[in-house]
Amino acid sequence: MSSAWEVVIGLEIHAQLATSSKIFSGASTAYGAEPNTQACLIDLGYPGVLPVLNKEVVRMATMFGLAVDATIAPRSVFARKNYFYPDLPKGYQISQLELPIVEFGELFITDADGNEKRIGITRAHLEEDAGKSVHEGFDKSSGIDLNRTGTPLLEIVSEPDLRSAKEAVAYMRKIHTIVRYLGISDGNMQEGSFRCDANVSVRPRGQEELGTRAEIKNLNSFRFIERAINIEVERQVEVIEDGGKVVQETRLYDSVKDETRSMRSKEEANDYRYFPDPDLLPVEIDAAYIEAVRETLPELPAAKQQRFVADYGLREDDAAILTASRALADFFEEVVASTQGKAQGVANFVIGDLAGALNRDGLDIEQSPVSTAAVAGLLDRIKDNTISGKIAKEVFEAMWAGEGTADEIIEAKGLKQITDSSAIEAIVDKVIEANPGQVAEYKAGKDKLIGFFVGQVMKETGGKANPGQVNQVLKQKLG
Amino acid sequence: MSRDLHAKTLTELAAGLERGDFTSVELTGDLLGRIDSHNAALNAFVTVTAERALATAKSADEARAAGKAGALNGLPLVHKDIFCTRDVLTTCGSRMLENFISPYDATIVERLSGAGAVVLGKTNMDEFAMGSSNETSYFGPVKNPWNLECSPGGSSGGSAAAVAARLTPAATGTDTGGSIRQPAALTGTVGLKPTYGRVSRYGMVAFASSLDQAGVITRSSADAALLLGVMAGFDERDSTSIDHPVPDYTAALSGSVKGLRVGVVRQHFDDGLDEKTGTAVREALAVLEANGAVLTEVDMPNLDLSVPTYYVVAPAECSSNLSRFDGVRFGRRAENPEDLLDLYCRSRGEGFGAEVKRRIMTGTYVLSAGYYDAYYLKAQQVRHLIADDFHRAFENVDVIAGPTAPTPAFKLGDKTDDPITMYLNDIYTIGANLAGLPGMSTPCGFVDGLPVGLHLVAPHWGEETLLRCAHQYEQLTEWHLACPEDFS
Amino acid sequence: MSLDKDQVQHIAMLARLKLADDEFAETVDKLSRIVDFVDQLSQADTSDVVPMAHPLNQAQRLRADEVTETVDRDHFQENAPSVEGGFYLVPKVLE
């Protein structure tokens, strides 16, 4: 895309709040139940039922507001958004319009040039989720499952401050990390507990006025968001360059065809006829409540990342990876606290071998079969030269498979590193004797052959000789 | 059956049961017999729950024998068909819910049954509580026991007619703009609408959420006090329910009206009020004055905007509340819908009557883009002005009194052509709903053989003042004892 | 202010109400009268008046985050006009 065009993006993120019960009823929010077995009479919009607000959602929204330096509204109001759709039993969604619970927040991302960029968060408000429709499997019908109806959502709206798909993804990742850090949402995009709509428009670079925007709905992976935005930008530019006008509309991203297309049914001008919900009273939050919640805020990702760099001397990007999830960061710190090894070494191991094993087996850090104590124990054995880094990988695989602690495995498999100098010398002598040709070449100047000799020693010792010592002894003996 | 149990008030029946003069089974049987004989003429009932009633009555008698009688043990009543009653048809007077069996009980139904009450059946009403004459019901109009060609008022017409005809000593009702008080006035019964938030709305099918309140229709203030004491009180299932202590309403009945400051609204006694009705009400006020009450004129400058305010706010809220009736999870579904739009439009078009559709559309209009500020927002502002008028008045008076309705019962079919004419029936009662204040109507005379009601409004939580005033008035007069000839 | 047919048609659509042809004319007339009637409100001076949404000045009470509702799906679905496999059925929706 030519740089004659500037892209303007705003994101609306819906995060399902991780409460046990629904926002306005005492039905369960657990995922995956049989259809309509978690839709109580209140969720079903039966005649005569009434909503009562879940206190956890107020706490969670407040936590979020504080984490993004936003204003927590002392008084916020629920409003009804009226429209007809089968997954909306009452014929209205209880949401917030004019007085949302959180306003005027911000967070910082790193832009394409590596600079810190502020992204404004216009507001975050509470609302209830709708049900789900199943369009296949019923004769000329759609099946409606209302289990999800009433699940609490926090809708987070950004200012249109994003200028590229990459920035949009970076922002979305930050929000994703924050809500998981705070423990207010599990951020599970596959299960639909973290969804994003992107408002995308383009304008000639230098123009102040915003172009007409299109909304791309229900993007549920970071990859799709990036592609959808880029595809949409291309489409809009093409439309304009061909002499047409971008239509303000809602579009869906088709990941198979890699294109966005207009959504049909929601196109009629939807007059939502918002008005304050008369079944609910204004939510009042005082300073004491806010302070009490503030005290429970965990260390946030940005602060933790900075601390890791400052206190542990980690590289910026390693710190970023480790702090992407609070659980991973906690794991890392626990290992550091219990091992003799250096923090950077722990970081390398966690980001390398441990993360590799987790990814391979599709596990989260919380499900790691190897505990922090076990990892610390393993790293200690590298530090004290009992085993080499290379052997450690073998030991780790065995630990992962449940064969025991590092010590137990090293003992059982006889993997102790050979550090006894006389033993090493003996083997080096043997290797030198066995390879006179290479010895001659080495002495003639082919320095690279040191690797060959090290390899031979390693072969002889089943990899257990301390490589550093081997190198030293070889150089000594070969001259 | 010459014990004439049907002629006794709830309070008298409670004493009789206590003394063992008769059993609840006998009492229930008597009333069921009367309902059987008379309901065809009145059309006051949608459902009579005879078997259940007798079973409950039997349990009540057993509980009493075991010394475990609740406050309303064995006492019969009926519920307006707007209250959800578990496993019993709950129609709201509408074709939309013609076959709807509620899976749960409304809070007030639970409380009253929990105290031992015997439910005789569900009464007819204006469809979804929208009406002032009980002529919009899908199940046909209710007749006034005082004159079968006349309306009993609405929307709690069935409840009022059933009580007036002595088919039941008491009934529950709902009041959004006067729907308990106005039918009480037109049928010569006592109707009480409590302070907004006093009684739970959970299980009461919503019409206009910020105006609706559950209340009672009885034949004496003492009866109303007895029932209110059981119904009132905080309910955690209703966010608009207020945690305010429930006093002993029965104890509040005694005490004279001496020194009671009664406000009379200047704007009430104008051309809109039928002359003879006005005379009857003035006579009632004179009785109070003669017994020590102090009458003062009060000025309520915004009161003439109450009806237009109401007819913006109530339709707006109901247009949203009734969206849940879409043929998907319960209620009427049109046959062979072509597509989703057809399902909605035809199910609702067929399920709702004309008045309900008009109010939904009025509400949709006043909330729609471009009109919200001029209508809905404006109405909520005027509502505030009206509430302020009341609060100012109450700085100088304890209760505001006047006529409940502008005329006595009118003939069925008289006012159905012009919606505005019908709406103006609520001109005196609507203000109390807009301000959330408690209001009551008690019989105070007759005009050409038709009853007239005296309307009383008190400040928030002033039910005790209302009951005391009405009760004292009842001791001084006999209007509330009058019985329609055909039903004695 | 009177309403015209198109406005009434639009409102009926927003409210998902099908009006029979013979109902339609009467509805336009009666709705117009109602709107005329409520237009009186414009006379009131409401500058600086806070709109009242509730008669009481109370704040929303909060409920503990606990699962308190048991769902008797089959009992509830006895009232449903069309269900299959626990799902509520509607004519197929195209998205």
Short mmCIF file of C-alpha atoms in Angstrom, two decimals, chain B residues 50-395:
data_model
loop_
_atom_site.label_atom_id
_atom_site.label_comp_id
_atom_site.label_asym_id
_atom_site.label_seq_id
_atom_site.Cartn_x
_atom_site.Cartn_y
_atom_site.Cartn_z
CA ALA B 50 -60.76 -24.94 42.66
CA GLU B 51 -58.86 -28.15 43.38
CA ARG B 52 -55.73 -26.39 44.51
CA ALA B 53 -57.74 -24.02 46.65
CA LEU B 54 -59.49 -26.83 48.47
CA ALA B 55 -56.22 -28.69 48.95
CA THR B 56 -54.60 -25.57 50.40
CA ALA B 57 -57.63 -24.95 52.59
CA LYS B 58 -57.39 -28.48 53.94
CA SER B 59 -53.69 -28.04 54.72
CA ALA B 60 -54.48 -24.73 56.37
CA ASP B 61 -57.07 -26.31 58.62
CA GLU B 62 -54.59 -29.04 59.55
CA ALA B 63 -51.87 -26.51 60.27
CA ARG B 64 -54.22 -24.53 62.45
CA ALA B 65 -55.14 -27.66 64.38
CA ALA B 66 -51.44 -28.34 64.89
CA GLY B 67 -50.93 -24.82 66.19
CA LYS B 68 -48.90 -23.72 63.20
CA ALA B 69 -51.14 -21.11 61.62
CA GLY B 70 -49.48 -18.36 59.56
CA ALA B 71 -50.84 -14.81 59.53
CA LEU B 72 -53.24 -15.53 56.67
CA ASN B 73 -53.96 -19.13 57.48
CA GLY B 74 -56.88 -20.40 55.46
CA LEU B 75 -57.92 -16.98 54.18
CA PRO B 76 -59.00 -16.87 50.55
CA LEU B 77 -57.91 -14.36 47.97
CA VAL B 78 -57.45 -14.06 44.23
CA HIS B 79 -54.50 -12.91 42.15
CA LYS B 80 -54.65 -10.55 39.22
CA ASP B 81 -53.56 -12.61 36.25
CA ILE B 82 -50.41 -10.53 35.89
CA PHE B 83 -48.71 -12.34 38.78
CA CYS B 84 -46.82 -15.45 37.85
CA THR B 85 -48.26 -18.46 39.63
CA ARG B 86 -46.31 -21.68 39.39
CA ASP B 87 -47.91 -24.39 37.29
CA VAL B 88 -51.02 -22.26 36.84
CA LEU B 89 -52.05 -20.36 33.72
CA THR B 90 -50.81 -16.76 33.77
CA THR B 91 -52.28 -14.86 30.84
CA CYS B 92 -52.04 -11.10 31.61
CA GLY B 93 -55.40 -10.91 29.83
CA SER B 94 -53.63 -11.52 26.55
CA ARG B 95 -53.82 -13.88 23.62
CA MET B 96 -50.02 -13.80 23.66
CA LEU B 97 -50.00 -15.75 26.93
CA GLU B 98 -53.24 -17.64 26.45
CA ASN B 99 -51.50 -20.95 27.16
CA PHE B 100 -48.64 -19.81 29.31
CA ILE B 101 -48.08 -21.90 32.44
CA SER B 102 -45.61 -20.09 34.63
CA PRO B 103 -42.75 -22.25 35.98
CA TYR B 104 -42.36 -20.02 39.02
CA ASP B 105 -44.24 -17.99 41.61
CA ALA B 106 -44.02 -14.24 41.96
CA THR B 107 -42.54 -13.14 45.27
CA ILE B 108 -45.85 -11.79 46.54
CA VAL B 109 -47.58 -15.03 45.60
CA GLU B 110 -44.93 -16.92 47.58
CA ARG B 111 -45.29 -14.64 50.56
CA LEU B 112 -49.06 -14.76 50.67
CA SER B 113 -49.17 -18.53 50.20
CA GLY B 114 -46.37 -18.88 52.71
CA ALA B 115 -48.58 -17.13 55.25
CA GLY B 116 -51.34 -19.66 54.57
CA ALA B 117 -53.55 -17.87 52.06
CA VAL B 118 -55.86 -19.90 49.81
CA VAL B 119 -55.77 -18.85 46.15
CA LEU B 120 -59.17 -19.17 44.51
CA GLY B 121 -58.06 -18.18 41.02
CA LYS B 122 -56.60 -15.60 38.63
CA THR B 123 -58.60 -12.56 37.72
CA ASN B 124 -59.29 -10.91 34.40
CA MET B 125 -57.56 -7.64 33.58
CA ASP B 126 -56.87 -5.17 30.83
CA GLU B 127 -54.31 -6.71 28.52
CA PHE B 128 -50.82 -6.39 30.03
CA ALA B 129 -52.30 -3.89 32.49
CA MET B 130 -52.92 -1.34 29.76
CA GLY B 131 -56.35 0.13 30.20
CA SER B 132 -58.75 1.82 32.59
CA SER B 133 -61.90 -0.13 31.93
CA ASN B 134 -61.00 -3.82 31.61
CA GLU B 135 -62.20 -3.70 27.99
CA THR B 136 -58.90 -4.57 26.38
CA SER B 137 -58.72 -8.11 27.75
CA TYR B 138 -58.52 -10.89 25.19
CA PHE B 139 -60.92 -12.80 27.43
CA GLY B 140 -63.66 -10.21 27.14
CA PRO B 141 -64.62 -7.28 29.33
CA VAL B 142 -65.37 -7.55 33.02
CA LYS B 143 -68.73 -6.21 34.21
CA ASN B 144 -69.27 -3.95 37.16
CA PRO B 145 -71.36 -5.73 39.86
CA TRP B 146 -73.16 -2.44 40.55
CA ASN B 147 -74.38 -2.28 36.96
CA LEU B 148 -73.57 -5.03 34.53
CA GLU B 149 -73.62 -2.63 31.60
CA CYS B 150 -70.85 -0.64 33.15
CA SER B 151 -67.10 -1.06 33.35
CA PRO B 152 -65.54 -1.90 36.72
CA GLY B 153 -62.55 0.23 35.80
CA GLY B 154 -59.10 -1.13 35.01
CA SER B 155 -56.66 -2.55 34.65
CA SER B 156 -57.40 -4.60 37.82
CA GLY B 157 -61.08 -4.82 36.83
CA GLY B 158 -61.44 -8.51 37.51
CA SER B 159 -59.96 -8.22 41.00
CA ALA B 160 -62.19 -5.25 41.85
CA ALA B 161 -65.35 -6.88 40.50
CA ALA B 162 -64.63 -10.14 42.33
CA VAL B 163 -64.20 -8.34 45.65
CA ALA B 164 -67.24 -6.07 45.13
CA ALA B 165 -69.40 -9.06 44.24
CA ARG B 166 -68.25 -10.89 47.35
CA LEU B 167 -66.75 -13.73 45.34
CA THR B 168 -63.59 -13.26 47.39
CA PRO B 169 -62.81 -11.08 50.40
CA ALA B 170 -59.60 -9.82 48.89
CA ALA B 171 -57.59 -9.58 45.70
CA THR B 172 -54.15 -8.56 44.59
CA GLY B 173 -53.77 -5.99 41.86
CA THR B 174 -51.17 -3.82 40.20
CA ASP B 175 -51.17 -0.08 39.79
CA THR B 176 -49.09 1.76 37.21
CA GLY B 177 -51.27 4.85 36.64
CA GLY B 178 -54.21 4.05 38.89
CA SER B 179 -55.05 0.47 38.03
CA ILE B 180 -55.87 -0.53 41.61
CA ARG B 181 -57.33 2.72 42.89
CA GLN B 182 -59.58 3.61 39.97
CA PRO B 183 -61.33 0.22 39.74
CA ALA B 184 -61.65 0.24 43.54
CA ALA B 185 -63.44 3.61 43.28
CA LEU B 186 -65.71 2.39 40.49
CA THR B 187 -66.68 -0.75 42.39
CA GLY B 188 -67.03 0.66 45.89
CA THR B 189 -64.02 -1.20 47.28
CA VAL B 190 -60.79 -0.22 49.00
CA GLY B 191 -57.67 -0.14 46.83
CA LEU B 192 -54.12 0.43 48.04
CA LYS B 193 -51.01 1.13 45.97
CA PRO B 194 -47.90 1.20 48.18
CA THR B 195 -44.78 3.35 47.87
CA TYR B 196 -42.65 2.38 44.86
CA GLY B 197 -40.17 -0.19 46.14
CA ARG B 198 -42.31 -1.26 49.10
CA VAL B 199 -43.53 -4.48 47.48
CA SER B 200 -41.45 -6.73 45.25
CA ARG B 201 -42.01 -6.66 41.50
CA TYR B 202 -40.35 -10.02 40.98
CA GLY B 203 -42.80 -12.24 39.14
CA MET B 204 -45.14 -9.37 38.31
CA VAL B 205 -45.16 -9.17 34.53
CA ALA B 206 -43.70 -5.77 33.78
CA PHE B 207 -45.65 -3.04 32.06
CA ALA B 208 -43.84 0.17 33.05
CA SER B 209 -41.02 -0.77 35.39
CA SER B 210 -40.51 2.58 37.09
CA LEU B 211 -44.23 3.00 37.77
CA ASP B 212 -45.61 -0.50 38.47
CA GLN B 213 -46.43 -1.52 42.03
CA ALA B 214 -48.31 -4.47 43.46
CA GLY B 215 -51.13 -3.77 45.88
CA VAL B 216 -54.48 -4.97 47.14
CA ILE B 217 -58.22 -4.54 46.69
CA THR B 218 -60.31 -5.30 49.75
CA ARG B 219 -63.48 -4.14 51.47
CA SER B 220 -61.84 -2.39 54.38
CA SER B 221 -58.64 -0.66 55.33
CA ALA B 222 -58.06 -3.20 58.06
CA ASP B 223 -58.02 -5.93 55.42
CA ALA B 224 -55.58 -3.94 53.31
CA ALA B 225 -53.33 -3.49 56.33
CA LEU B 226 -53.36 -7.20 57.03
CA LEU B 227 -52.32 -8.13 53.49
CA LEU B 228 -49.79 -5.34 53.07
CA GLY B 229 -48.00 -6.53 56.17
CA VAL B 230 -47.37 -9.89 54.49
CA MET B 231 -46.59 -8.59 51.02
CA ALA B 232 -44.35 -5.70 51.92
CA GLY B 233 -40.62 -5.90 52.50
CA PHE B 234 -37.30 -6.10 50.78
CA ASP B 235 -36.77 -8.74 48.08
CA GLU B 236 -33.22 -9.36 46.94
CA ARG B 237 -34.49 -10.52 43.56
CA ASP B 238 -35.80 -7.03 42.74
CA SER B 239 -33.13 -4.33 42.40
CA THR B 240 -35.79 -1.63 42.81
CA SER B 241 -37.05 -3.14 46.04
CA ILE B 242 -36.11 -0.99 49.03
CA ASP B 243 -34.87 -2.31 52.34
CA HIS B 244 -37.18 -0.26 54.50
CA PRO B 245 -38.59 -1.71 57.74
CA VAL B 246 -42.14 -3.04 57.58
CA PRO B 247 -44.21 -1.56 60.41
CA ASP B 248 -47.29 -3.13 62.00
CA TYR B 249 -49.86 -1.74 59.60
CA THR B 250 -52.76 -3.10 61.62
CA ALA B 251 -51.57 -1.20 64.68
CA ALA B 252 -51.40 1.94 62.55
CA LEU B 253 -55.15 1.87 61.91
CA SER B 254 -56.16 3.24 65.25
CA GLY B 255 -55.62 6.86 66.18
CA SER B 256 -57.88 9.69 65.24
CA VAL B 257 -57.68 12.08 62.34
CA LYS B 258 -57.65 14.99 64.74
CA GLY B 259 -54.98 17.40 63.60
CA LEU B 260 -54.37 15.50 60.39
CA ARG B 261 -53.42 18.08 57.77
CA VAL B 262 -55.33 17.25 54.61
CA GLY B 263 -54.36 18.96 51.37
CA VAL B 264 -56.97 19.55 48.71
CA VAL B 265 -55.63 20.23 45.25
CA ARG B 266 -57.06 23.33 43.69
CA GLN B 267 -56.57 21.97 40.17
CA HIS B 268 -58.64 18.85 40.89
CA PHE B 269 -62.01 20.46 41.23
CA ASP B 270 -62.39 21.78 37.72
CA ASP B 271 -64.48 21.09 34.61
CA GLY B 272 -63.04 17.64 34.14
CA LEU B 273 -64.69 16.41 37.35
CA ASP B 274 -68.30 15.20 37.24
CA GLU B 275 -70.33 17.54 39.44
CA LYS B 276 -72.06 14.95 41.59
CA THR B 277 -68.80 13.08 42.08
CA GLY B 278 -67.23 16.31 43.22
CA THR B 279 -70.04 16.85 45.69
CA ALA B 280 -69.65 13.37 47.17
CA VAL B 281 -65.94 13.90 47.61
CA ARG B 282 -66.40 17.30 49.19
CA GLU B 283 -68.84 15.75 51.64
CA ALA B 284 -66.23 13.14 52.52
CA LEU B 285 -63.71 15.87 53.16
CA ALA B 286 -66.24 17.63 55.35
CA VAL B 287 -66.61 14.48 57.45
CA LEU B 288 -62.88 14.43 58.03
CA GLU B 289 -62.88 18.10 58.88
CA ALA B 290 -65.75 17.68 61.32
CA ASN B 291 -63.63 15.11 63.11
CA GLY B 292 -60.61 17.27 63.55
CA ALA B 293 -58.77 17.11 60.25
CA VAL B 294 -57.46 20.42 58.98
CA LEU B 295 -58.14 21.06 55.31
CA THR B 296 -55.73 23.24 53.34
CA GLU B 297 -55.68 24.11 49.70
CA VAL B 298 -52.51 23.02 47.91
CA ASP B 299 -51.21 24.10 44.58
CA MET B 300 -49.74 21.60 42.17
CA PRO B 301 -48.93 23.68 39.09
CA ASN B 302 -47.53 20.84 36.96
CA LEU B 303 -50.26 18.35 37.69
CA ASP B 304 -52.12 18.92 34.43
CA LEU B 305 -49.07 17.51 32.64
CA SER B 306 -49.26 14.20 34.53
CA VAL B 307 -51.28 12.36 31.95
CA PRO B 308 -49.13 13.36 28.95
CA THR B 309 -46.01 12.63 30.99
CA TYR B 310 -47.32 9.22 31.87
CA TYR B 311 -48.25 8.48 28.27
CA VAL B 312 -44.67 9.02 27.22
CA VAL B 313 -42.89 7.23 30.06
CA ALA B 314 -45.16 4.21 30.44
CA PRO B 315 -45.35 3.32 26.73
CA ALA B 316 -41.60 3.81 26.39
CA GLU B 317 -40.86 1.34 29.15
CA CYS B 318 -43.53 -1.10 28.02
CA SER B 319 -42.35 -1.04 24.41
CA SER B 320 -39.08 -2.46 25.68
CA ASN B 321 -40.55 -4.75 28.34
CA LEU B 322 -42.82 -6.44 25.81
CA SER B 323 -40.08 -7.16 23.31
CA ARG B 324 -39.47 -10.49 25.00
CA PHE B 325 -42.77 -11.73 23.58
CA ASP B 326 -41.42 -12.96 20.28
CA GLY B 327 -42.77 -16.47 19.83
CA VAL B 328 -39.41 -18.14 20.51
CA ARG B 329 -39.27 -19.35 24.12
CA PHE B 330 -42.88 -19.05 25.31
CA GLY B 331 -46.12 -17.42 24.32
CA ARG B 332 -47.95 -17.29 21.05
CA ARG B 333 -46.12 -18.27 17.91
CA ALA B 334 -47.64 -17.65 14.49
CA GLU B 335 -48.23 -20.72 12.35
CA ASN B 336 -45.76 -21.56 9.58
CA PRO B 337 -43.54 -18.49 9.78
CA GLU B 338 -41.78 -17.81 6.48
CA ASP B 339 -38.70 -16.37 8.05
CA LEU B 340 -37.55 -14.77 11.26
CA LEU B 341 -39.11 -11.40 10.50
CA ASP B 342 -42.42 -13.06 9.77
CA LEU B 343 -42.17 -15.03 13.01
CA TYR B 344 -41.75 -11.87 15.04
CA CYS B 345 -44.20 -9.62 13.23
CA ARG B 346 -47.04 -12.09 13.00
CA SER B 347 -46.64 -13.68 16.44
CA ARG B 348 -46.70 -10.24 18.00
CA GLY B 349 -49.30 -8.85 15.62
CA GLU B 350 -51.64 -11.71 16.45
CA GLY B 351 -50.73 -12.04 20.10
CA PHE B 352 -51.25 -8.42 21.15
CA GLY B 353 -54.52 -6.50 21.10
CA ALA B 354 -54.96 -3.04 19.61
CA GLU B 355 -54.32 -1.00 22.75
CA VAL B 356 -51.14 -2.89 23.56
CA LYS B 357 -49.89 -2.45 20.02
CA ARG B 358 -50.68 1.27 20.17
CA ARG B 359 -48.73 1.68 23.39
CA ILE B 360 -45.78 -0.31 22.11
CA MET B 361 -45.72 1.90 19.03
CA THR B 362 -46.09 5.09 21.03
CA GLY B 363 -43.20 3.95 23.18
CA THR B 364 -41.09 2.96 20.21
CA TYR B 365 -41.73 6.38 18.69
CA VAL B 366 -40.83 8.43 21.75
CA LEU B 367 -37.56 6.52 22.18
CA SER B 368 -36.59 6.60 18.54
CA ALA B 369 -33.74 8.53 17.03
CA GLY B 370 -34.57 12.20 16.79
CA TYR B 371 -37.45 12.03 19.21
CA TYR B 372 -35.83 10.84 22.43
CA ASP B 373 -34.92 14.30 23.69
CA ALA B 374 -38.22 15.95 22.86
CA TYR B 375 -40.35 13.22 24.34
CA TYR B 376 -38.73 10.70 26.68
CA LEU B 377 -36.10 12.94 28.20
CA LYS B 378 -38.57 15.80 28.41
CA ALA B 379 -41.16 13.61 30.10
CA GLN B 380 -38.65 12.46 32.71
CA GLN B 381 -37.88 16.09 33.43
CA VAL B 382 -41.55 17.01 33.78
CA ARG B 383 -41.91 13.96 36.01
CA HIS B 384 -39.33 15.48 38.28
CA LEU B 385 -41.30 18.72 38.39
CA ILE B 386 -44.46 16.84 39.34
CA ALA B 387 -42.65 14.91 42.07
CA ASP B 388 -41.30 18.22 43.38
CA ASP B 389 -44.85 19.62 43.45
CA PHE B 390 -45.85 16.76 45.73
CA HIS B 391 -42.81 17.12 47.97
CA ARG B 392 -43.47 20.82 48.35
CA ALA B 393 -47.11 20.15 49.17
CA PHE B 394 -46.14 17.60 51.80
CA GLU B 395 -44.14 20.22 53.63
#
